Amino acid sequence: MKKFLIFFTVGLLFNVSTFAQTKTVTGTVISGDDKQGIPGSTVLIKETAQGMAADIDGKYSIQVAKGQTLVFSAIGYDEQSVVVGDDNNIDVTLSVSATVLSEAVVVGYGVQRKENLTGAVASVNVEKTLASRPIADVGRGLQGAVPGLT
């Protein structure tokens, strides 16, 4: 009976370790628009904190177990999920997102949605403000036209 229990335990451990093995999956994240690689696209293993960014050609390489789900995403593209099977190469084509920003504000350090913006924002009609007077540079031309600008 002891031998049976030992063989059963060893067999169970061997079986569990077989399912937990990871493999390297490589591939390319491609734009459905122009069929080019998407640089900086994100490849994440679903329900984990593991992931990576694709290189400048959209190529990636990640360690993943069979049966896990890879989530591919990039700014301006729809997210796509792929379950890892026996293939070691998974090429994914992302379609361009139809979502449009309703109100975006360009600030000195990027673009933000109007709802998320903190601080003061002012609008300037450049043709009306700057066209009628001679200015040395844009910063000096906006002084007096935008409240609080120095």
Tab-separated table of N, CA and C in Angstrom:
chain	number	residue	atom	x	y	z
A	1	MET	N	0.811	-1.182	0.000
A	1	MET	CA	0.000	0.000	0.000
A	1	MET	C	0.865	1.259	0.000
A	2	LYS	N	2.010	1.203	0.732
A	2	LYS	CA	2.899	2.355	0.769
A	2	LYS	C	3.477	2.659	-0.609
A	3	LYS	N	3.852	1.602	-1.345
A	3	LYS	CA	4.406	1.797	-2.688
A	3	LYS	C	3.375	2.452	-3.593
A	4	PHE	N	2.136	2.022	-3.515
A	4	PHE	CA	1.081	2.609	-4.334
A	4	PHE	C	0.918	4.091	-4.011
A	5	LEU	N	0.930	4.437	-2.735
A	5	LEU	CA	0.783	5.820	-2.305
A	5	LEU	C	1.956	6.676	-2.792
A	6	ILE	N	3.168	6.139	-2.722
A	6	ILE	CA	4.350	6.870	-3.188
A	6	ILE	C	4.284	7.083	-4.700
A	7	PHE	N	3.959	6.036	-5.469
A	7	PHE	CA	3.850	6.184	-6.931
A	7	PHE	C	2.734	7.151	-7.310
A	8	PHE	N	1.633	7.091	-6.579
A	8	PHE	CA	0.516	7.992	-6.856
A	8	PHE	C	0.918	9.438	-6.612
A	9	THR	N	1.624	9.710	-5.503
A	9	THR	CA	2.066	11.065	-5.165
A	9	THR	C	3.068	11.579	-6.184
A	10	VAL	N	4.044	10.770	-6.548
A	10	VAL	CA	5.044	11.169	-7.542
A	10	VAL	C	4.380	11.429	-8.888
A	11	GLY	N	3.467	10.549	-9.283
A	11	GLY	CA	2.752	10.733	-10.538
A	11	GLY	C	1.926	12.002	-10.542
A	12	LEU	N	1.284	12.318	-9.420
A	12	LEU	CA	0.491	13.538	-9.304
A	12	LEU	C	1.372	14.778	-9.407
A	13	LEU	N	2.500	14.779	-8.721
A	13	LEU	CA	3.419	15.914	-8.799
A	13	LEU	C	3.967	16.100	-10.206
A	14	PHE	N	4.307	15.014	-10.880
A	14	PHE	CA	4.808	15.096	-12.254
A	14	PHE	C	3.740	15.667	-13.169
A	15	ASN	N	2.511	15.260	-12.991
A	15	ASN	CA	1.400	15.718	-13.812
A	15	ASN	C	1.145	17.209	-13.599
A	16	VAL	N	1.168	17.688	-12.352
A	16	VAL	CA	0.946	19.100	-12.048
A	16	VAL	C	2.071	19.952	-12.628
A	17	SER	N	3.320	19.502	-12.518
A	17	SER	CA	4.432	20.291	-13.039
A	17	SER	C	4.390	20.380	-14.562
A	18	THR	N	3.806	19.404	-15.216
A	18	THR	CA	3.687	19.443	-16.667
A	18	THR	C	2.755	20.561	-17.102
A	19	PHE	N	1.663	20.775	-16.374
A	19	PHE	CA	0.702	21.812	-16.733
A	19	PHE	C	1.223	23.209	-16.433
A	20	ALA	N	2.130	23.358	-15.491
A	20	ALA	CA	2.597	24.667	-15.082
A	20	ALA	C	3.774	25.179	-15.915
A	21	GLN	N	4.253	24.418	-16.879
A	21	GLN	CA	5.417	24.828	-17.643
A	21	GLN	C	5.070	25.997	-18.561
A	22	THR	N	6.013	26.920	-18.654
A	22	THR	CA	5.822	28.068	-19.533
A	22	THR	C	6.649	27.878	-20.793
A	23	LYS	N	6.278	28.635	-21.794
A	23	LYS	CA	7.031	28.613	-23.042
A	23	LYS	C	7.143	30.047	-23.548
A	24	THR	N	8.048	30.254	-24.469
A	24	THR	CA	8.244	31.574	-25.051
A	24	THR	C	7.372	31.708	-26.290
A	25	VAL	N	6.517	32.709	-26.261
A	25	VAL	CA	5.670	33.022	-27.411
A	25	VAL	C	6.190	34.310	-28.027
A	26	THR	N	6.408	34.295	-29.328
A	26	THR	CA	6.869	35.473	-30.051
A	26	THR	C	5.864	35.815	-31.141
A	27	GLY	N	5.984	37.001	-31.676
A	27	GLY	CA	5.103	37.399	-32.764
A	27	GLY	C	5.224	38.878	-33.055
A	28	THR	N	4.278	39.367	-33.835
A	28	THR	CA	4.259	40.770	-34.239
A	28	THR	C	2.853	41.315	-34.068
A	29	VAL	N	2.762	42.539	-33.542
A	29	VAL	CA	1.487	43.243	-33.440
A	29	VAL	C	1.415	44.175	-34.648
A	30	ILE	N	0.417	43.949	-35.512
A	30	ILE	CA	0.321	44.629	-36.803
A	30	ILE	C	-0.913	45.525	-36.827
A	31	SER	N	-0.786	46.659	-37.476
A	31	SER	CA	-1.916	47.566	-37.675
A	31	SER	C	-2.778	47.058	-38.822
A	32	GLY	N	-4.075	46.981	-38.599
A	32	GLY	CA	-4.997	46.573	-39.653
A	32	GLY	C	-5.136	47.631	-40.723
A	33	ASP	N	-4.714	48.846	-40.409
A	33	ASP	CA	-4.829	49.970	-41.335
A	33	ASP	C	-3.788	49.911	-42.449
A	34	ASP	N	-2.513	49.800	-42.071
A	34	ASP	CA	-1.437	49.846	-43.073
A	34	ASP	C	-0.552	48.603	-43.080
A	35	LYS	N	-0.916	47.582	-42.296
A	35	LYS	CA	-0.194	46.299	-42.240
A	35	LYS	C	1.257	46.455	-41.774
A	36	GLN	N	1.538	47.494	-40.984
A	36	GLN	CA	2.863	47.722	-40.420
A	36	GLN	C	2.840	47.359	-38.933
A	37	GLY	N	4.003	47.056	-38.375
A	37	GLY	CA	4.102	46.773	-36.949
A	37	GLY	C	3.762	48.009	-36.137
A	38	ILE	N	3.164	47.796	-34.962
A	38	ILE	CA	2.797	48.911	-34.085
A	38	ILE	C	3.843	49.009	-32.977
A	39	PRO	N	4.727	50.017	-33.031
A	39	PRO	CA	5.756	50.147	-31.999
A	39	PRO	C	5.139	50.525	-30.653
A	40	GLY	N	5.646	49.935	-29.579
A	40	GLY	CA	5.186	50.268	-28.239
A	40	GLY	C	3.841	49.675	-27.861
A	41	SER	N	3.280	48.805	-28.697
A	41	SER	CA	2.019	48.169	-28.331
A	41	SER	C	2.245	47.275	-27.113
A	42	THR	N	1.198	47.078	-26.327
A	42	THR	CA	1.310	46.364	-25.067
A	42	THR	C	0.805	44.932	-25.199
A	43	VAL	N	1.567	43.991	-24.632
A	43	VAL	CA	1.178	42.586	-24.580
A	43	VAL	C	1.144	42.198	-23.102
A	44	LEU	N	-0.056	41.887	-22.581
A	44	LEU	CA	-0.225	41.541	-21.177
A	44	LEU	C	-0.796	40.136	-21.042
A	45	ILE	N	-0.406	39.448	-19.970
A	45	ILE	CA	-1.020	38.167	-19.631
A	45	ILE	C	-2.222	38.495	-18.761
A	46	LYS	N	-3.408	38.101	-19.221
A	46	LYS	CA	-4.648	38.441	-18.540
A	46	LYS	C	-4.653	37.921	-17.108
A	47	GLU	N	-5.179	38.733	-16.199
A	47	GLU	CA	-5.310	38.431	-14.778
A	47	GLU	C	-3.974	38.274	-14.065
A	48	THR	N	-2.923	38.853	-14.622
A	48	THR	CA	-1.620	38.903	-13.955
A	48	THR	C	-1.060	40.301	-14.149
A	49	ALA	N	0.058	40.560	-13.517
A	49	ALA	CA	0.733	41.844	-13.689
A	49	ALA	C	1.880	41.727	-14.682
A	50	GLN	N	1.980	40.609	-15.383
A	50	GLN	CA	3.078	40.389	-16.309
A	50	GLN	C	2.717	40.918	-17.689
A	51	GLY	N	3.684	41.539	-18.317
A	51	GLY	CA	3.475	42.040	-19.660
A	51	GLY	C	4.731	42.678	-20.194
A	52	MET	N	4.621	43.209	-21.398
A	52	MET	CA	5.769	43.854	-22.038
A	52	MET	C	5.285	44.753	-23.150
A	53	ALA	N	6.173	45.579	-23.644
A	53	ALA	CA	5.875	46.442	-24.781
A	53	ALA	C	6.618	45.915	-26.001
A	54	ALA	N	5.971	46.009	-27.147
A	54	ALA	CA	6.599	45.566	-28.394
A	54	ALA	C	7.705	46.541	-28.789
A	55	ASP	N	8.649	46.059	-29.585
A	55	ASP	CA	9.750	46.916	-30.023
A	55	ASP	C	9.301	47.842	-31.157
A	56	ILE	N	10.229	48.520	-31.775
A	56	ILE	CA	9.921	49.520	-32.808
A	56	ILE	C	9.265	48.919	-34.050
A	57	ASP	N	9.458	47.617	-34.273
A	57	ASP	CA	8.825	46.943	-35.415
A	57	ASP	C	7.532	46.223	-35.029
A	58	GLY	N	7.118	46.336	-33.757
A	58	GLY	CA	5.914	45.659	-33.291
A	58	GLY	C	6.154	44.222	-32.870
A	59	LYS	N	7.412	43.810	-32.769
A	59	LYS	CA	7.730	42.423	-32.384
A	59	LYS	C	7.791	42.301	-30.861
A	60	TYR	N	7.372	41.134	-30.352
A	60	TYR	CA	7.387	40.881	-28.922
A	60	TYR	C	7.825	39.447	-28.654
A	61	SER	N	8.199	39.188	-27.405
A	61	SER	CA	8.558	37.857	-26.934
A	61	SER	C	8.204	37.809	-25.455
A	62	ILE	N	7.385	36.812	-25.055
A	62	ILE	CA	6.905	36.765	-23.675
A	62	ILE	C	6.817	35.316	-23.204
A	63	GLN	N	7.091	35.091	-21.923
A	63	GLN	CA	6.977	33.771	-21.302
A	63	GLN	C	5.547	33.600	-20.805
A	64	VAL	N	4.868	32.541	-21.260
A	64	VAL	CA	3.468	32.328	-20.914
A	64	VAL	C	3.178	30.829	-20.873
A	65	ALA	N	2.216	30.444	-20.054
A	65	ALA	CA	1.812	29.044	-19.975
A	65	ALA	C	0.678	28.786	-20.968
A	66	LYS	N	0.623	27.565	-21.458
A	66	LYS	CA	-0.448	27.168	-22.376
A	66	LYS	C	-1.793	27.323	-21.670
A	67	GLY	N	-2.759	27.913	-22.368
A	67	GLY	CA	-4.085	28.126	-21.805
A	67	GLY	C	-4.305	29.514	-21.244
A	68	GLN	N	-3.218	30.261	-21.010
A	68	GLN	CA	-3.377	31.631	-20.543
A	68	GLN	C	-3.783	32.526	-21.714
A	69	THR	N	-4.328	33.691	-21.394
A	69	THR	CA	-4.800	34.616	-22.410
A	69	THR	C	-3.873	35.811	-22.510
A	70	LEU	N	-3.447	36.137	-23.733
A	70	LEU	CA	-2.663	37.332	-23.993
A	70	LEU	C	-3.596	38.440	-24.463
A	71	VAL	N	-3.422	39.631	-23.911
A	71	VAL	CA	-4.239	40.787	-24.284
A	71	VAL	C	-3.319	41.782	-24.994
A	72	PHE	N	-3.665	42.110	-26.247
A	72	PHE	CA	-2.873	43.022	-27.064
A	72	PHE	C	-3.609	44.355	-27.152
A	73	SER	N	-2.882	45.453	-26.940
A	73	SER	CA	-3.511	46.772	-27.020
A	73	SER	C	-2.491	47.808	-27.451
A	74	ALA	N	-3.008	48.909	-27.992
A	74	ALA	CA	-2.197	50.048	-28.383
A	74	ALA	C	-3.112	51.262	-28.439
A	75	ILE	N	-2.558	52.422	-28.226
A	75	ILE	CA	-3.345	53.653	-28.270
A	75	ILE	C	-3.884	53.849	-29.677
A	76	GLY	N	-5.184	54.069	-29.776
A	76	GLY	CA	-5.822	54.290	-31.069
A	76	GLY	C	-6.287	53.022	-31.756
A	77	TYR	N	-6.127	51.868	-31.089
A	77	TYR	CA	-6.524	50.581	-31.663
A	77	TYR	C	-7.429	49.845	-30.685
A	78	ASP	N	-8.290	48.973	-31.203
A	78	ASP	CA	-9.143	48.142	-30.367
A	78	ASP	C	-8.320	47.023	-29.744
A	79	GLU	N	-8.644	46.698	-28.492
A	79	GLU	CA	-7.949	45.633	-27.762
A	79	GLU	C	-8.349	44.271	-28.325
A	80	GLN	N	-7.415	43.317	-28.292
A	80	GLN	CA	-7.699	41.966	-28.776
A	80	GLN	C	-7.086	40.950	-27.823
A	81	SER	N	-7.823	39.863	-27.555
A	81	SER	CA	-7.351	38.799	-26.672
A	81	SER	C	-7.169	37.511	-27.467
A	82	VAL	N	-6.096	36.757	-27.125
A	82	VAL	CA	-5.801	35.485	-27.789
A	82	VAL	C	-5.411	34.473	-26.714
A	83	VAL	N	-6.045	33.299	-26.737
A	83	VAL	CA	-5.690	32.218	-25.811
A	83	VAL	C	-4.489	31.475	-26.385
A	84	VAL	N	-3.474	31.245	-25.550
A	84	VAL	CA	-2.247	30.584	-25.984
A	84	VAL	C	-2.506	29.088	-26.114
A	85	GLY	N	-2.186	28.554	-27.277
A	85	GLY	CA	-2.322	27.125	-27.538
A	85	GLY	C	-0.966	26.493	-27.732
A	86	ASP	N	-0.849	25.651	-28.757
A	86	ASP	CA	0.404	24.971	-29.036
A	86	ASP	C	1.376	25.819	-29.849
A	87	ASP	N	0.876	26.873	-30.501
A	87	ASP	CA	1.738	27.713	-31.345
A	87	ASP	C	2.707	28.528	-30.508
A	88	ASN	N	3.928	28.653	-30.990
A	88	ASN	CA	4.932	29.500	-30.355
A	88	ASN	C	5.022	30.859	-31.027
A	89	ASN	N	4.308	31.043	-32.136
A	89	ASN	CA	4.309	32.315	-32.856
A	89	ASN	C	2.859	32.781	-33.010
A	90	ILE	N	2.549	33.944	-32.450
A	90	ILE	CA	1.208	34.510	-32.546
A	90	ILE	C	1.328	35.923	-33.092
A	91	ASP	N	0.903	36.107	-34.338
A	91	ASP	CA	0.850	37.440	-34.943
A	91	ASP	C	-0.575	37.960	-34.802
A	92	VAL	N	-0.712	39.207	-34.365
A	92	VAL	CA	-2.027	39.786	-34.098
A	92	VAL	C	-2.186	41.062	-34.913
A	93	THR	N	-3.358	41.218	-35.531
A	93	THR	CA	-3.683	42.434	-36.268
A	93	THR	C	-4.720	43.211	-35.481
A	94	LEU	N	-4.371	44.439	-35.073
A	94	LEU	CA	-5.288	45.294	-34.327
A	94	LEU	C	-5.992	46.242	-35.279
A	95	SER	N	-7.295	46.381	-35.118
A	95	SER	CA	-8.051	47.306	-35.966
A	95	SER	C	-8.067	48.685	-35.324
A	96	VAL	N	-8.141	49.709	-36.168
A	96	VAL	CA	-8.135	51.092	-35.704
A	96	VAL	C	-9.416	51.346	-34.932
A	97	SER	N	-9.289	52.011	-33.782
A	97	SER	CA	-10.432	52.283	-32.926
A	97	SER	C	-11.293	53.386	-33.517
A	98	ALA	N	-12.600	53.207	-33.404
A	98	ALA	CA	-13.538	54.208	-33.909
A	98	ALA	C	-13.883	55.237	-32.845
A	99	THR	N	-13.331	55.098	-31.644
A	99	THR	CA	-13.606	56.027	-30.556
A	99	THR	C	-12.898	57.347	-30.825
A	100	VAL	N	-13.627	58.431	-30.637
A	100	VAL	CA	-13.077	59.764	-30.865
A	100	VAL	C	-13.148	60.539	-29.560
A	101	LEU	N	-12.099	61.276	-29.253
A	101	LEU	CA	-12.139	62.135	-28.076
A	101	LEU	C	-13.120	63.262	-28.330
A	102	SER	N	-14.045	63.472	-27.390
A	102	SER	CA	-15.042	64.507	-27.586
A	102	SER	C	-14.447	65.897	-27.410
A	103	GLU	N	-13.781	66.133	-26.311
A	103	GLU	CA	-13.163	67.428	-26.087
A	103	GLU	C	-11.769	67.199	-25.538
A	104	ALA	N	-10.770	67.507	-26.325
A	104	ALA	CA	-9.386	67.353	-25.899
A	104	ALA	C	-8.750	68.727	-25.786
A	105	VAL	N	-7.897	68.879	-24.811
A	105	VAL	CA	-7.194	70.131	-24.598
A	105	VAL	C	-5.712	69.837	-24.698
A	106	VAL	N	-5.021	70.589	-25.536
A	106	VAL	CA	-3.577	70.438	-25.672
A	106	VAL	C	-2.928	71.368	-24.673
A	107	VAL	N	-2.135	70.774	-23.781
A	107	VAL	CA	-1.420	71.547	-22.779
A	107	VAL	C	0.072	71.414	-23.050
A	108	GLY	N	0.874	72.123	-22.302
A	108	GLY	CA	2.308	72.144	-22.550
A	108	GLY	C	2.989	70.806	-22.358
A	109	TYR	N	2.361	69.870	-21.691
A	109	TYR	CA	2.983	68.578	-21.409
A	109	TYR	C	2.177	67.403	-21.943
A	110	GLY	N	1.287	67.608	-22.909
A	110	GLY	CA	0.542	66.504	-23.508
A	110	GLY	C	-0.867	66.900	-23.885
A	111	VAL	N	-1.729	65.910	-24.071
A	111	VAL	CA	-3.132	66.121	-24.414
A	111	VAL	C	-3.977	65.474	-23.325
A	112	GLN	N	-4.974	66.212	-22.825
A	112	GLN	CA	-5.847	65.685	-21.800
A	112	GLN	C	-7.296	65.913	-22.186
A	113	ARG	N	-8.182	65.063	-21.650
A	113	ARG	CA	-9.606	65.300	-21.833
A	113	ARG	C	-9.998	66.486	-20.975
A	114	LYS	N	-10.963	67.250	-21.427
A	114	LYS	CA	-11.346	68.466	-20.736
A	114	LYS	C	-11.830	68.183	-19.314
A	115	GLU	N	-12.521	67.054	-19.099
A	115	GLU	CA	-13.022	66.716	-17.776
A	115	GLU	C	-11.892	66.464	-16.776
A	116	ASN	N	-10.754	65.962	-17.249
A	116	ASN	CA	-9.646	65.607	-16.362
A	116	ASN	C	-8.665	66.754	-16.136
A	117	LEU	N	-8.899	67.870	-16.755
A	117	LEU	CA	-7.953	68.977	-16.701
A	117	LEU	C	-8.091	69.735	-15.393
A	118	THR	N	-6.978	70.000	-14.760
A	118	THR	CA	-6.979	70.858	-13.577
A	118	THR	C	-6.174	72.093	-13.910
A	119	GLY	N	-6.572	73.221	-13.363
A	119	GLY	CA	-5.878	74.468	-13.634
A	119	GLY	C	-6.674	75.334	-14.590
A	120	ALA	N	-6.065	76.396	-15.021
A	120	ALA	CA	-6.742	77.368	-15.873
A	120	ALA	C	-6.453	77.087	-17.345
A	121	VAL	N	-7.485	77.264	-18.163
A	121	VAL	CA	-7.360	77.099	-19.602
A	121	VAL	C	-7.946	78.339	-20.261
A	122	ALA	N	-7.261	78.865	-21.243
A	122	ALA	CA	-7.763	80.034	-21.963
A	122	ALA	C	-7.692	79.765	-23.455
A	123	SER	N	-8.649	80.309	-24.180
A	123	SER	CA	-8.675	80.188	-25.634
A	123	SER	C	-8.258	81.514	-26.252
A	124	VAL	N	-7.490	81.422	-27.331
A	124	VAL	CA	-7.018	82.619	-28.010
A	124	VAL	C	-7.291	82.472	-29.499
A	125	ASN	N	-7.925	83.461	-30.082
A	125	ASN	CA	-8.098	83.519	-31.529
A	125	ASN	C	-6.821	84.152	-32.083
A	126	VAL	N	-5.966	83.339	-32.630
A	126	VAL	CA	-4.636	83.789	-33.045
A	126	VAL	C	-4.717	84.842	-34.147
A	127	GLU	N	-5.592	84.645	-35.109
A	127	GLU	CA	-5.692	85.619	-36.207
A	127	GLU	C	-6.115	86.986	-35.694
A	128	LYS	N	-7.072	87.012	-34.803
A	128	LYS	CA	-7.572	88.286	-34.286
A	128	LYS	C	-6.572	88.935	-33.336
A	129	THR	N	-5.908	88.138	-32.522
A	129	THR	CA	-5.020	88.668	-31.491
A	129	THR	C	-3.641	89.034	-32.030
A	130	LEU	N	-3.051	88.177	-32.853
A	130	LEU	CA	-1.658	88.374	-33.247
A	130	LEU	C	-1.474	88.981	-34.636
A	131	ALA	N	-2.466	88.894	-35.484
A	131	ALA	CA	-2.276	89.342	-36.865
A	131	ALA	C	-2.224	90.867	-36.990
A	132	SER	N	-2.879	91.588	-36.085
A	132	SER	CA	-2.981	93.037	-36.228
A	132	SER	C	-1.824	93.813	-35.619
A	133	ARG	N	-0.861	93.137	-34.997
A	133	ARG	CA	0.234	93.880	-34.371
A	133	ARG	C	1.565	93.167	-34.577
A	134	PRO	N	2.628	93.914	-34.658
A	134	PRO	CA	3.954	93.290	-34.811
A	134	PRO	C	4.430	92.750	-33.459
A	135	ILE	N	4.977	91.522	-33.484
A	135	ILE	CA	5.471	90.914	-32.253
A	135	ILE	C	6.846	90.309	-32.492
A	136	ALA	N	7.631	90.242	-31.404
A	136	ALA	CA	8.963	89.648	-31.492
A	136	ALA	C	8.894	88.127	-31.442
A	137	ASP	N	8.018	87.591	-30.601
A	137	ASP	CA	7.812	86.140	-30.518
A	137	ASP	C	6.396	85.870	-30.005
A	138	VAL	N	5.970	84.640	-30.077
A	138	VAL	CA	4.601	84.272	-29.724
A	138	VAL	C	4.320	84.519	-28.250
A	139	GLY	N	5.272	84.241	-27.378
A	139	GLY	CA	5.083	84.455	-25.943
A	139	GLY	C	4.771	85.897	-25.620
A	140	ARG	N	5.503	86.827	-26.231
A	140	ARG	CA	5.251	88.253	-26.003
A	140	ARG	C	3.946	88.690	-26.650
A	141	GLY	N	3.610	88.073	-27.749
A	141	GLY	CA	2.363	88.420	-28.415
A	141	GLY	C	1.140	88.001	-27.618
A	142	LEU	N	1.258	86.934	-26.843
A	142	LEU	CA	0.130	86.466	-26.041
A	142	LEU	C	-0.011	87.222	-24.721
A	143	GLN	N	1.047	87.912	-24.290
A	143	GLN	CA	0.943	88.689	-23.059
A	143	GLN	C	-0.084	89.796	-23.262
A	144	GLY	N	-0.977	89.910	-22.308
A	144	GLY	CA	-2.049	90.882	-22.413
A	144	GLY	C	-3.289	90.307	-23.066
A	145	ALA	N	-3.155	89.231	-23.831
A	145	ALA	CA	-4.313	88.597	-24.470
A	145	ALA	C	-4.821	87.432	-23.625
A	146	VAL	N	-3.953	86.844	-22.833
A	146	VAL	CA	-4.320	85.723	-21.980
A	146	VAL	C	-4.135	86.157	-20.535
A	147	PRO	N	-5.202	86.073	-19.715
A	147	PRO	CA	-5.079	86.503	-18.329
A	147	PRO	C	-4.049	85.679	-17.558
A	148	GLY	N	-3.187	86.366	-16.799
A	148	GLY	CA	-2.237	85.693	-15.948
A	148	GLY	C	-0.978	85.185	-16.632
A	149	LEU	N	-0.819	85.417	-17.942
A	149	LEU	CA	0.358	84.939	-18.648
A	149	LEU	C	1.507	85.922	-18.477
A	150	THR	N	2.638	85.415	-18.036
A	150	THR	CA	3.823	86.258	-17.915
A	150	THR	C	4.948	85.657	-18.704
